[in-house]
Tab-separated table of C-alpha atoms in Angstrom:
chain	number	residue	atom	x	y	z
V	1	MET	CA	0.073	-0.486	0.467
V	2	THR	CA	2.110	3.017	-0.874
V	3	VAL	CA	0.566	6.132	1.109
V	4	GLN	CA	1.081	9.666	-0.593
V	5	LEU	CA	1.527	13.383	1.940
V	6	TRP	CA	0.499	16.416	0.211
V	7	THR	CA	3.103	18.760	0.852
V	8	GLY	CA	4.311	21.903	-0.123
V	9	PRO	CA	1.899	25.128	-0.739
V	10	ASP	CA	-0.922	22.674	-1.815
V	11	ILE	CA	-1.189	22.729	2.110
V	12	MET	CA	-0.801	26.316	1.655
V	13	ARG	CA	-3.566	26.910	0.052
V	14	SER	CA	-5.851	25.282	0.970
V	15	VAL	CA	-5.143	27.007	4.610
V	16	ASP	CA	-4.860	30.088	3.502
V	17	SER	CA	-7.902	29.368	2.026
V	18	SER	CA	-10.502	28.874	4.990
V	19	LEU	CA	-8.869	31.491	6.562
V	20	GLY	CA	-9.667	34.603	3.303
V	21	THR	CA	-13.294	33.130	4.374
V	22	LEU	CA	-16.366	33.239	6.405
V	23	PRO	CA	-17.090	29.690	7.970
V	24	LYS	CA	-20.578	27.975	6.785
V	25	ILE	CA	-22.494	29.511	9.715
V	26	GLY	CA	-25.837	31.053	8.705
V	27	ALA	CA	-27.130	33.863	6.632
V	28	PRO	CA	-28.346	35.802	9.149
V	29	ALA	CA	-24.628	35.524	10.982
V	30	THR	CA	-22.547	35.814	7.712
V	31	ARG	CA	-24.517	39.206	6.822
V	32	ALA	CA	-23.813	40.729	10.259
V	33	LEU	CA	-19.952	39.679	9.640
V	34	ASN	CA	-20.211	41.241	6.163
V	35	ASN	CA	-23.029	44.672	7.077
V	36	ALA	CA	-19.742	45.255	10.394
V	37	GLY	CA	-17.266	45.289	7.778
V	38	TYR	CA	-15.689	41.439	8.881
V	39	THR	CA	-14.962	39.454	5.446
V	40	ALA	CA	-12.285	37.007	6.226
V	41	LEU	CA	-11.932	34.618	9.138
V	42	ILE	CA	-8.451	36.387	9.460
V	43	GLU	CA	-9.952	39.211	10.391
V	44	LEU	CA	-12.657	37.563	13.532
V	45	ALA	CA	-8.693	37.072	15.185
V	46	GLY	CA	-9.168	38.575	17.989
V	47	VAL	CA	-12.338	40.452	17.930
V	48	PRO	CA	-13.958	40.078	21.585
V	49	ARG	CA	-16.148	37.685	21.523
V	50	THR	CA	-19.196	40.171	22.816
V	51	GLU	CA	-18.004	42.484	19.963
V	52	LEU	CA	-19.581	39.968	17.578
V	53	ALA	CA	-22.652	38.688	19.796
V	54	LYS	CA	-23.777	42.969	19.711
V	55	LEU	CA	-24.426	42.303	16.165
V	56	HIS	CA	-27.817	41.707	15.422
V	57	GLY	CA	-28.481	37.802	13.784
V	58	MET	CA	-25.346	36.612	15.705
V	59	GLY	CA	-26.137	34.053	17.316
V	60	PRO	CA	-24.584	31.287	19.718
V	61	LYS	CA	-24.314	29.131	17.373
V	62	ALA	CA	-22.365	31.109	14.860
V	63	LEU	CA	-20.286	32.155	17.700
V	64	GLU	CA	-18.833	28.602	18.951
V	65	ILE	CA	-17.967	27.813	15.018
V	66	ILE	CA	-16.087	31.028	14.231
V	67	GLN	CA	-14.253	30.333	17.378
V	68	SER	CA	-14.015	26.382	15.698
V	69	ALA	CA	-12.385	27.626	13.464
V	70	LEU	CA	-10.227	30.185	14.396
V	71	GLU	CA	-8.948	27.037	17.036
V	72	GLU	CA	-7.464	24.979	14.027
V	73	HIS	CA	-5.907	28.274	13.244
V	74	ASN	CA	-3.887	28.479	16.565
V	75	LEU	CA	-6.072	32.316	17.145
V	76	SER	CA	-8.991	32.790	18.462
V	77	LEU	CA	-11.524	35.140	18.881
V	78	GLY	CA	-11.017	38.343	22.030
């Protein structure tokens, strides 16, 4: 059995693209983030959770999804 490991720029592209987009959250939460000027996951790193929770359409489930997505990159909400 042969196992091929993915190395090189393909991995970096995958990481960069996941930080460059918002995670799959509900439409109201996505609209809330877009209206507040957030269009990429990386932009949410360090943002206080309480600030995001104040956005109309942002619920606890969306906040958990965002936190989990950030943690995959060793980042977190503020």
